[in-house]
Amino acid sequence: MTRSWRKRICGDKFVTEQFTHKVAIVGSGKVGTTFAFALQLNGLVGEIVLIDLDVQRTEGEVMDLNHAVPLTNPVHIYQGTYQDCAGAEVIVIAAGSAQRPQETRLDLFRRNTAIFKQIIPQIIQYNTEAIFLIATNPVDILSYAAQRISGLPASRVIGSGTILDTSRFRWLLGQYFSLDARNVHAYIIGEHGDSEVAVWSLANIAGMPLDQYCKSIGCSIPVEHRKNISAQVRNAAYEIISRKGATFYAVAAGLVRIVESILRNQNSVLSVSNLVPGYYDIQDVYLSLPAAIGQHGIEHILELPLDEQEKNSLQHSAHILHDILDQLEI
Ligand code: NAD
């Protein structure tokens, strides 16, 4: 994995020093800056560059973030241009319009595809080695667009996909069973959006399927409760946006988790959006499946043994995304 270097003034001399890792963030709005702050708190990287059309606001964000350096971790944070993408191991893209109240993520696709057509060629002028991590919505469509525009291998263009939805699902199940959500294993797959699929058949606690776990502690999780939890996950973004206008904390935590798995080569299994390799008869579309993520990006996509209904729902999700992709002009 490449390392980034910088020249620094030390007294009256220039010294060249090595940082451990560099991340570039394109789009320093609510998602981009919350991610930058979470990354700073985490102490994973030595260098973070923020790039955005709105230079003045980005300068302000950078000042604010830097003022936390003495209280958090030694990290070099600065406002930059596309040239500063050089040397970054991961480039996170959170630029673009955000979802408006009542607007679906798919409604956003035309506006944000046009933005990607501007920014991706500028990034790859300076960096074709990095792993691209897309957060901009509709994330499955834009990850596909980013891969097509950049020409990079699909394993190095990853969408944050349903890492957020999976986290919401696990949190709700943790609440239901009064358990630490980190010990609840369950996935949301498919589109990061209305057609996403909750994989109830494989949800487990300590390796026990939910029905077995319920039996062991004398509780139950009836179908109407399952439907309610799935709906809460699916509608979470609408609920949050109608109250506070945007979502950013949980997605930022999800982005940090993905970046951590890449930079530390952890091979963590996370639900992210990637080009489906023909599983479930699905081709030529980005959607989320659990995948092992390491230093090369997507190391391996898992083919879950879904039940018939889940498989049908996943294929339906793929159809919806295909219909949108048919309108994509790249
Ligand atoms: P925001 O409006 O706060 O920030 C967007 C930023 O993009 C702004 O700073 C804007 O100046 C910048 N931008 C716009 N066009 C640009 C261009 N051509 N070049 C460089 N910068 C440009 O929005 P936000 O709340 O930060 O959301 C950003 C995106 O992330 C949205 O598409 C939103 O829907 C998405 N999002 C994704 C998830 C997820 O789970 N994947 C979750 C929340 C939000």
Tab-separated table of C-alpha atoms and ligand atoms in Angstrom:
chain	number	residue	atom	x	y	z
A	1	MET	CA	0.000	0.000	0.000
A	2	THR	CA	1.344	3.468	-0.896
A	3	ARG	CA	2.327	5.949	1.787
A	4	SER	CA	2.078	9.704	1.566
A	5	TRP	CA	4.926	12.135	2.166
A	6	ARG	CA	5.031	15.844	2.861
A	7	LYS	CA	7.616	18.565	3.258
A	8	ARG	CA	7.406	20.403	6.545
A	9	ILE	CA	9.288	23.427	7.865
A	10	CYS	CA	11.274	22.501	10.968
A	11	GLY	CA	13.016	25.604	12.340
A	12	ASP	CA	14.840	26.996	9.290
A	13	LYS	CA	14.910	23.675	7.385
A	14	PHE	CA	12.571	21.631	5.216
A	15	VAL	CA	12.201	18.033	6.346
A	16	THR	CA	10.453	15.297	4.421
A	17	GLU	CA	8.360	13.096	6.598
A	18	GLN	CA	6.172	10.095	6.110
A	19	PHE	CA	2.603	9.837	7.264
A	20	THR	CA	1.013	6.540	7.879
A	21	HIS	CA	-2.078	6.987	5.723
A	22	LYS	CA	-3.781	9.655	3.646
A	23	VAL	CA	-7.487	9.982	2.887
A	24	ALA	CA	-8.987	12.515	0.458
A	25	ILE	CA	-12.596	13.613	0.893
A	26	VAL	CA	-14.402	15.154	-2.063
A	27	GLY	CA	-17.499	16.942	-0.784
A	28	SER	CA	-17.108	18.676	2.552
A	29	GLY	CA	-20.769	19.042	3.401
A	30	LYS	CA	-22.454	17.405	6.362
A	31	VAL	CA	-21.468	13.830	5.456
A	32	GLY	CA	-17.911	14.662	4.329
A	33	THR	CA	-17.029	16.760	7.382
A	34	THR	CA	-18.679	14.437	9.902
A	35	PHE	CA	-16.672	11.621	8.346
A	36	ALA	CA	-13.498	13.751	8.571
A	37	PHE	CA	-14.155	14.388	12.266
A	38	ALA	CA	-14.889	10.726	12.973
A	39	LEU	CA	-11.676	9.770	11.151
A	40	GLN	CA	-9.740	12.329	13.183
A	41	LEU	CA	-11.143	10.981	16.472
A	42	ASN	CA	-10.340	7.446	15.381
A	43	GLY	CA	-6.643	8.258	14.789
A	44	LEU	CA	-6.430	6.017	11.720
A	45	VAL	CA	-4.704	8.436	9.347
A	46	GLY	CA	-1.997	11.089	9.328
A	47	GLU	CA	-3.383	13.250	6.538
A	48	ILE	CA	-6.886	14.296	5.499
A	49	VAL	CA	-7.545	16.624	2.571
A	50	LEU	CA	-10.977	18.140	2.011
A	51	ILE	CA	-11.973	19.198	-1.512
A	52	ASP	CA	-15.189	21.042	-2.352
A	53	LEU	CA	-16.566	23.672	-4.719
A	54	ASP	CA	-17.294	25.823	-1.688
A	55	VAL	CA	-13.705	26.728	-0.808
A	56	GLN	CA	-14.545	29.289	1.857
A	57	ARG	CA	-16.792	26.988	3.879
A	58	THR	CA	-14.262	24.185	3.523
A	59	GLU	CA	-11.540	26.484	4.890
A	60	GLY	CA	-13.786	27.151	7.872
A	61	GLU	CA	-14.403	23.418	8.389
A	62	VAL	CA	-10.650	22.746	8.211
A	63	MET	CA	-9.894	25.440	10.814
A	64	ASP	CA	-12.527	24.005	13.135
A	65	LEU	CA	-11.221	20.431	12.699
A	66	ASN	CA	-7.588	21.521	13.197
A	67	HIS	CA	-8.461	23.229	16.457
A	68	ALA	CA	-9.356	19.778	17.811
A	69	VAL	CA	-5.963	18.286	16.871
A	70	PRO	CA	-4.263	19.007	20.224
A	71	LEU	CA	-7.210	17.345	21.953
A	72	THR	CA	-7.502	14.328	19.648
A	73	ASN	CA	-4.781	12.979	17.369
A	74	PRO	CA	-1.852	14.417	15.399
A	75	VAL	CA	-3.308	14.607	11.900
A	76	HIS	CA	-2.603	17.055	9.070
A	77	ILE	CA	-5.970	18.366	7.824
A	78	TYR	CA	-6.187	20.874	4.991
A	79	GLN	CA	-8.390	22.273	2.249
A	80	GLY	CA	-7.095	21.198	-1.147
A	81	THR	CA	-7.643	20.781	-4.858
A	82	TYR	CA	-7.925	17.639	-6.995
A	83	GLN	CA	-4.141	17.616	-7.286
A	84	ASP	CA	-4.045	16.790	-3.561
A	85	CYS	CA	-5.761	13.454	-4.263
A	86	ALA	CA	-2.271	12.244	-5.238
A	87	GLY	CA	-0.950	9.779	-2.666
A	88	ALA	CA	-4.324	9.161	-1.018
A	89	GLU	CA	-5.008	5.482	-0.358
A	90	VAL	CA	-8.740	6.040	-0.077
A	91	ILE	CA	-10.787	8.759	-1.775
A	92	VAL	CA	-14.217	9.232	-0.248
A	93	ILE	CA	-16.793	10.999	-2.397
A	94	ALA	CA	-19.669	12.686	-0.592
A	95	ALA	CA	-20.154	15.555	-3.052
A	96	GLY	CA	-23.520	16.332	-4.527
A	97	SER	CA	-27.032	17.275	-3.689
A	98	ALA	CA	-28.615	15.729	-0.646
A	99	GLN	CA	-32.040	14.130	-0.502
A	100	ARG	CA	-34.863	16.617	0.074
A	101	PRO	CA	-37.892	15.840	2.282
A	102	GLN	CA	-40.164	13.317	0.486
A	103	GLU	CA	-37.619	12.859	-2.294
A	104	THR	CA	-36.429	9.299	-2.978
A	105	ARG	CA	-32.717	8.592	-3.375
A	106	LEU	CA	-33.363	7.563	-6.955
A	107	ASP	CA	-34.805	11.029	-7.731
A	108	LEU	CA	-31.367	12.396	-7.021
A	109	PHE	CA	-29.625	10.356	-9.646
A	110	ARG	CA	-29.656	12.783	-12.567
A	111	ARG	CA	-28.307	15.740	-10.599
A	112	ASN	CA	-25.569	13.769	-8.912
A	113	THR	CA	-24.513	11.821	-12.010
A	114	ALA	CA	-23.790	15.143	-13.713
A	115	ILE	CA	-21.589	16.127	-10.752
A	116	PHE	CA	-19.736	12.786	-10.914
A	117	LYS	CA	-19.038	13.332	-14.611
A	118	GLN	CA	-17.201	16.505	-13.570
A	119	ILE	CA	-15.312	15.283	-10.536
A	120	ILE	CA	-14.222	11.691	-11.286
A	121	PRO	CA	-12.055	12.610	-14.337
A	122	GLN	CA	-10.371	15.313	-12.255
A	123	ILE	CA	-9.543	12.841	-9.474
A	124	ILE	CA	-8.140	10.149	-11.751
A	125	GLN	CA	-5.875	12.698	-13.389
A	126	TYR	CA	-3.902	12.581	-10.116
A	127	ASN	CA	-4.661	9.179	-8.617
A	128	THR	CA	-5.556	5.860	-10.243
A	129	GLU	CA	-4.201	3.698	-7.406
A	130	ALA	CA	-6.606	4.615	-4.625
A	131	ILE	CA	-9.724	2.848	-3.479
A	132	PHE	CA	-12.765	4.993	-4.244
A	133	LEU	CA	-15.476	4.940	-1.593
A	134	ILE	CA	-18.752	6.495	-2.690
A	135	ALA	CA	-21.311	7.904	-0.251
A	136	THR	CA	-23.283	10.223	-2.553
A	137	ASN	CA	-26.860	9.070	-3.208
A	138	PRO	CA	-28.313	7.167	-4.909
A	139	VAL	CA	-25.193	5.353	-3.841
A	140	ASP	CA	-25.642	2.152	-5.906
A	141	ILE	CA	-26.189	4.081	-9.131
A	142	LEU	CA	-23.382	6.529	-8.452
A	143	SER	CA	-20.937	3.777	-7.515
A	144	TYR	CA	-21.722	2.113	-10.847
A	145	ALA	CA	-21.292	5.493	-12.589
A	146	ALA	CA	-17.991	6.127	-10.765
A	147	GLN	CA	-16.655	2.737	-11.821
A	148	ARG	CA	-17.686	3.307	-15.428
A	149	ILE	CA	-16.339	6.861	-15.596
A	150	SER	CA	-13.050	6.017	-13.859
A	151	GLY	CA	-12.426	2.704	-15.644
A	152	LEU	CA	-10.993	1.349	-12.357
A	153	PRO	CA	-11.492	-2.305	-11.395
A	154	ALA	CA	-14.817	-2.801	-9.601
A	155	SER	CA	-12.954	-4.127	-6.561
A	156	ARG	CA	-11.560	-0.595	-6.053
A	157	VAL	CA	-14.837	1.310	-6.429
A	158	ILE	CA	-17.011	0.624	-3.413
A	159	GLY	CA	-20.322	2.182	-2.404
A	160	SER	CA	-21.128	2.587	1.291
A	161	GLY	CA	-24.333	0.794	0.288
A	162	THR	CA	-26.299	-0.769	3.103
A	163	ILE	CA	-23.605	-0.571	5.784
A	164	LEU	CA	-25.832	2.111	7.326
A	165	ASP	CA	-29.075	0.132	6.934
A	166	THR	CA	-27.405	-2.968	8.372
A	167	SER	CA	-26.289	-0.921	11.362
A	168	ARG	CA	-29.839	0.383	11.847
A	169	PHE	CA	-31.176	-3.181	11.600
A	170	ARG	CA	-28.712	-4.514	14.184
A	171	TRP	CA	-29.415	-1.594	16.506
A	172	LEU	CA	-33.176	-2.169	16.359
A	173	LEU	CA	-32.718	-5.903	16.981
A	174	GLY	CA	-30.363	-5.104	19.866
A	175	GLN	CA	-33.058	-2.843	21.323
A	176	TYR	CA	-35.740	-5.514	20.835
A	177	PHE	CA	-33.707	-8.195	22.638
A	178	SER	CA	-31.985	-5.814	25.111
A	179	LEU	CA	-28.597	-6.922	23.788
A	180	ASP	CA	-25.411	-5.208	22.672
A	181	ALA	CA	-26.097	-4.565	18.968
A	182	ARG	CA	-22.520	-5.638	18.178
A	183	ASN	CA	-23.528	-9.176	19.135
A	184	VAL	CA	-26.486	-9.212	16.760
A	185	HIS	CA	-25.518	-10.477	13.314
A	186	ALA	CA	-27.924	-9.556	10.557
A	187	TYR	CA	-27.701	-7.911	7.154
A	188	ILE	CA	-29.641	-5.590	4.911
A	189	ILE	CA	-28.746	-6.284	1.285
A	190	GLY	CA	-29.760	-4.929	-2.139
A	191	GLU	CA	-30.416	-1.283	-2.917
A	192	HIS	CA	-29.563	1.348	-0.300
A	193	GLY	CA	-33.132	2.553	-0.554
A	194	ASP	CA	-36.747	1.548	-0.728
A	195	SER	CA	-36.235	-1.927	-2.245
A	196	GLU	CA	-33.596	-3.062	0.274
A	197	VAL	CA	-33.939	-6.585	1.684
A	198	ALA	CA	-33.709	-7.561	5.360
A	199	VAL	CA	-32.180	-11.039	5.561
A	200	TRP	CA	-34.229	-12.400	8.465
A	201	SER	CA	-33.519	-16.035	7.554
A	202	LEU	CA	-29.819	-15.665	8.471
A	203	ALA	CA	-30.101	-13.210	11.398
A	204	ASN	CA	-28.459	-14.723	14.453
A	205	ILE	CA	-27.285	-14.131	17.987
A	206	ALA	CA	-24.236	-16.119	19.088
A	207	GLY	CA	-24.739	-18.331	16.043
A	208	MET	CA	-28.349	-19.116	16.979
A	209	PRO	CA	-31.065	-18.251	14.432
A	210	LEU	CA	-33.498	-15.750	15.972
A	211	ASP	CA	-36.302	-18.314	16.522
A	212	GLN	CA	-33.884	-20.575	18.395
A	213	TYR	CA	-32.539	-17.668	20.444
A	214	CYS	CA	-36.126	-16.631	21.287
A	215	LYS	CA	-36.934	-20.191	22.361
A	216	SER	CA	-33.843	-20.292	24.581
A	217	ILE	CA	-34.861	-17.175	26.485
A	218	GLY	CA	-38.635	-17.666	26.301
A	219	CYS	CA	-39.541	-14.726	24.055
A	220	SER	CA	-40.764	-14.353	20.469
A	221	ILE	CA	-40.423	-12.037	17.515
A	222	PRO	CA	-43.740	-12.335	15.639
A	223	VAL	CA	-44.088	-11.544	11.932
A	224	GLU	CA	-45.729	-8.159	12.576
A	225	HIS	CA	-42.738	-7.113	14.737
A	226	ARG	CA	-40.338	-8.248	12.012
A	227	LYS	CA	-42.275	-6.236	9.427
A	228	ASN	CA	-42.235	-3.236	11.714
A	229	ILE	CA	-38.459	-3.444	12.244
A	230	SER	CA	-37.837	-3.838	8.475
A	231	ALA	CA	-40.040	-0.782	7.830
A	232	GLN	CA	-38.231	1.268	10.480
A	233	VAL	CA	-34.904	0.462	8.816
A	234	ARG	CA	-36.246	1.222	5.336
A	235	ASN	CA	-37.840	4.521	6.374
A	236	ALA	CA	-35.114	5.704	8.760
A	237	ALA	CA	-33.629	8.283	6.363
A	238	TYR	CA	-37.070	9.801	5.639
A	239	GLU	CA	-37.847	9.963	9.359
A	240	ILE	CA	-34.540	11.651	10.193
A	241	ILE	CA	-34.630	14.045	7.223
A	242	SER	CA	-38.169	15.152	8.083
A	243	ARG	CA	-36.936	16.029	11.592
A	244	LYS	CA	-33.421	17.453	11.118
A	245	GLY	CA	-32.954	17.833	7.366
A	246	ALA	CA	-30.115	15.350	6.815
A	247	THR	CA	-28.425	12.207	8.130
A	248	PHE	CA	-24.699	12.135	8.769
A	249	TYR	CA	-23.453	10.603	12.043
A	250	ALA	CA	-24.185	6.933	11.359
A	251	VAL	CA	-23.069	7.061	7.724
A	252	ALA	CA	-19.831	8.738	8.826
A	253	ALA	CA	-19.243	5.899	11.309
A	254	GLY	CA	-19.928	3.403	8.501
A	255	LEU	CA	-17.407	5.129	6.219
A	256	VAL	CA	-14.766	5.052	8.974
A	257	ARG	CA	-15.445	1.351	9.497
A	258	ILE	CA	-14.890	0.640	5.777
A	259	VAL	CA	-11.737	2.794	5.642
A	260	GLU	CA	-10.395	1.055	8.748
A	261	SER	CA	-10.895	-2.340	7.156
A	262	ILE	CA	-9.037	-1.177	4.032
A	263	LEU	CA	-6.115	0.553	5.722
A	264	ARG	CA	-5.604	-2.139	8.347
A	265	ASN	CA	-6.275	-4.915	5.822
A	266	GLN	CA	-8.805	-6.403	8.245
A	267	ASN	CA	-10.930	-8.371	5.756
A	268	SER	CA	-13.988	-7.344	7.768
A	269	VAL	CA	-17.275	-8.561	6.333
A	270	LEU	CA	-19.383	-5.452	5.708
A	271	SER	CA	-22.455	-4.881	3.554
A	272	VAL	CA	-21.260	-2.547	0.810
A	273	SER	CA	-22.286	-1.813	-2.741
A	274	ASN	CA	-20.272	-3.535	-5.448
A	275	LEU	CA	-20.645	-5.015	-8.907
A	276	VAL	CA	-22.519	-8.279	-8.321
A	277	PRO	CA	-20.539	-11.152	-9.850
A	278	GLY	CA	-23.554	-13.000	-11.276
A	279	TYR	CA	-24.860	-14.298	-7.936
A	280	TYR	CA	-28.644	-14.921	-7.818
A	281	ASP	CA	-28.682	-14.396	-11.636
A	282	ILE	CA	-27.921	-10.711	-11.065
A	283	GLN	CA	-25.393	-9.028	-13.363
A	284	ASP	CA	-24.114	-5.603	-14.341
A	285	VAL	CA	-25.489	-3.732	-11.368
A	286	TYR	CA	-24.063	-2.349	-8.127
A	287	LEU	CA	-25.942	-3.345	-4.988
A	288	SER	CA	-25.026	-4.420	-1.484
A	289	LEU	CA	-24.005	-7.887	-0.411
A	290	PRO	CA	-21.707	-8.701	2.498
A	291	ALA	CA	-18.109	-8.534	1.321
A	292	ALA	CA	-14.679	-8.983	2.864
A	293	ILE	CA	-12.866	-5.651	2.623
A	294	GLY	CA	-9.105	-5.361	2.769
A	295	GLN	CA	-6.159	-3.491	1.329
A	296	HIS	CA	-7.208	-4.191	-2.279
A	297	GLY	CA	-10.770	-3.020	-1.676
A	298	ILE	CA	-13.350	-5.757	-2.202
A	299	GLU	CA	-11.430	-8.972	-1.552
A	300	HIS	CA	-14.371	-11.356	-1.787
A	301	ILE	CA	-18.160	-11.020	-2.116
A	302	LEU	CA	-20.195	-13.509	-0.101
A	303	GLU	CA	-23.070	-15.416	-1.695
A	304	LEU	CA	-25.570	-15.834	1.128
A	305	PRO	CA	-27.860	-18.883	1.151
A	306	LEU	CA	-31.025	-16.740	0.939
A	307	ASP	CA	-34.507	-18.226	1.195
A	308	GLU	CA	-36.719	-18.068	-1.905
A	309	GLN	CA	-38.583	-14.908	-0.825
A	310	GLU	CA	-35.358	-13.046	-0.019
A	311	LYS	CA	-33.823	-14.102	-3.320
A	312	ASN	CA	-36.911	-12.846	-5.201
A	313	SER	CA	-36.817	-9.555	-3.286
A	314	LEU	CA	-33.120	-9.119	-4.090
A	315	GLN	CA	-33.789	-9.749	-7.778
A	316	HIS	CA	-36.615	-7.177	-7.613
A	317	SER	CA	-34.176	-4.674	-6.059
A	318	ALA	CA	-31.707	-5.378	-8.884
A	319	HIS	CA	-34.506	-4.811	-11.468
A	320	ILE	CA	-35.291	-1.412	-9.971
A	321	LEU	CA	-31.638	-0.395	-10.122
A	322	HIS	CA	-31.324	-1.763	-13.678
A	323	ASP	CA	-34.258	0.413	-14.765
A	324	ILE	CA	-32.427	3.476	-13.473
A	325	LEU	CA	-29.115	2.384	-14.994
A	326	ASP	CA	-30.864	2.128	-18.365
A	327	GLN	CA	-31.367	5.898	-18.127
A	328	LEU	CA	-27.742	6.548	-17.215
A	329	GLU	CA	-25.857	8.316	-19.977
A	330	ILE	CA	-22.143	7.686	-19.564
B	1	NAD	P1	-24.345	18.638	1.699
B	1	NAD	O1	-25.207	19.452	0.807
B	1	NAD	O2	-24.164	19.039	3.134
B	1	NAD	O3	-22.890	18.494	1.064
B	1	NAD	C1	-22.669	18.267	-0.286
B	1	NAD	C2	-21.374	18.956	-0.655
B	1	NAD	O4	-21.055	18.649	-2.005
B	1	NAD	C3	-21.461	20.482	-0.531
B	1	NAD	O5	-20.432	20.933	0.332
B	1	NAD	C4	-21.264	20.961	-1.962
B	1	NAD	O6	-20.567	22.201	-2.041
B	1	NAD	C5	-20.457	19.822	-2.544
B	1	NAD	N1	-20.499	19.761	-3.999
B	1	NAD	C6	-21.576	19.866	-4.812
B	1	NAD	N2	-21.192	19.799	-6.089
B	1	NAD	C7	-19.835	19.624	-6.089
B	1	NAD	C8	-18.859	19.504	-7.101
B	1	NAD	N3	-19.194	19.516	-8.388
B	1	NAD	N4	-17.576	19.373	-6.728
B	1	NAD	C9	-17.216	19.372	-5.420
B	1	NAD	N5	-18.103	19.492	-4.416
B	1	NAD	C10	-19.392	19.630	-4.753
B	1	NAD	O7	-24.909	17.144	1.616
B	1	NAD	P2	-24.623	15.962	2.655
B	1	NAD	O8	-25.704	15.930	3.653
B	1	NAD	O9	-23.210	16.025	3.076
B	1	NAD	O10	-24.861	14.706	1.689
B	1	NAD	C11	-23.922	14.418	0.667
B	1	NAD	C12	-24.393	13.204	-0.115
B	1	NAD	O11	-24.332	12.049	0.748
B	1	NAD	C13	-25.838	13.298	-0.582
B	1	NAD	O12	-25.961	12.738	-1.883
B	1	NAD	C14	-26.596	12.460	0.424
B	1	NAD	O13	-27.816	11.976	-0.083
B	1	NAD	C15	-25.579	11.367	0.662
B	1	NAD	N6	-25.783	10.556	1.860
B	1	NAD	C16	-25.481	9.249	1.735
B	1	NAD	C17	-25.675	8.390	2.781
B	1	NAD	C18	-25.331	6.941	2.605
B	1	NAD	O14	-25.660	6.093	3.453
B	1	NAD	N7	-24.663	6.584	1.505
B	1	NAD	C19	-26.185	8.873	4.000
B	1	NAD	C20	-26.451	10.233	4.119
B	1	NAD	C21	-26.260	11.066	3.021
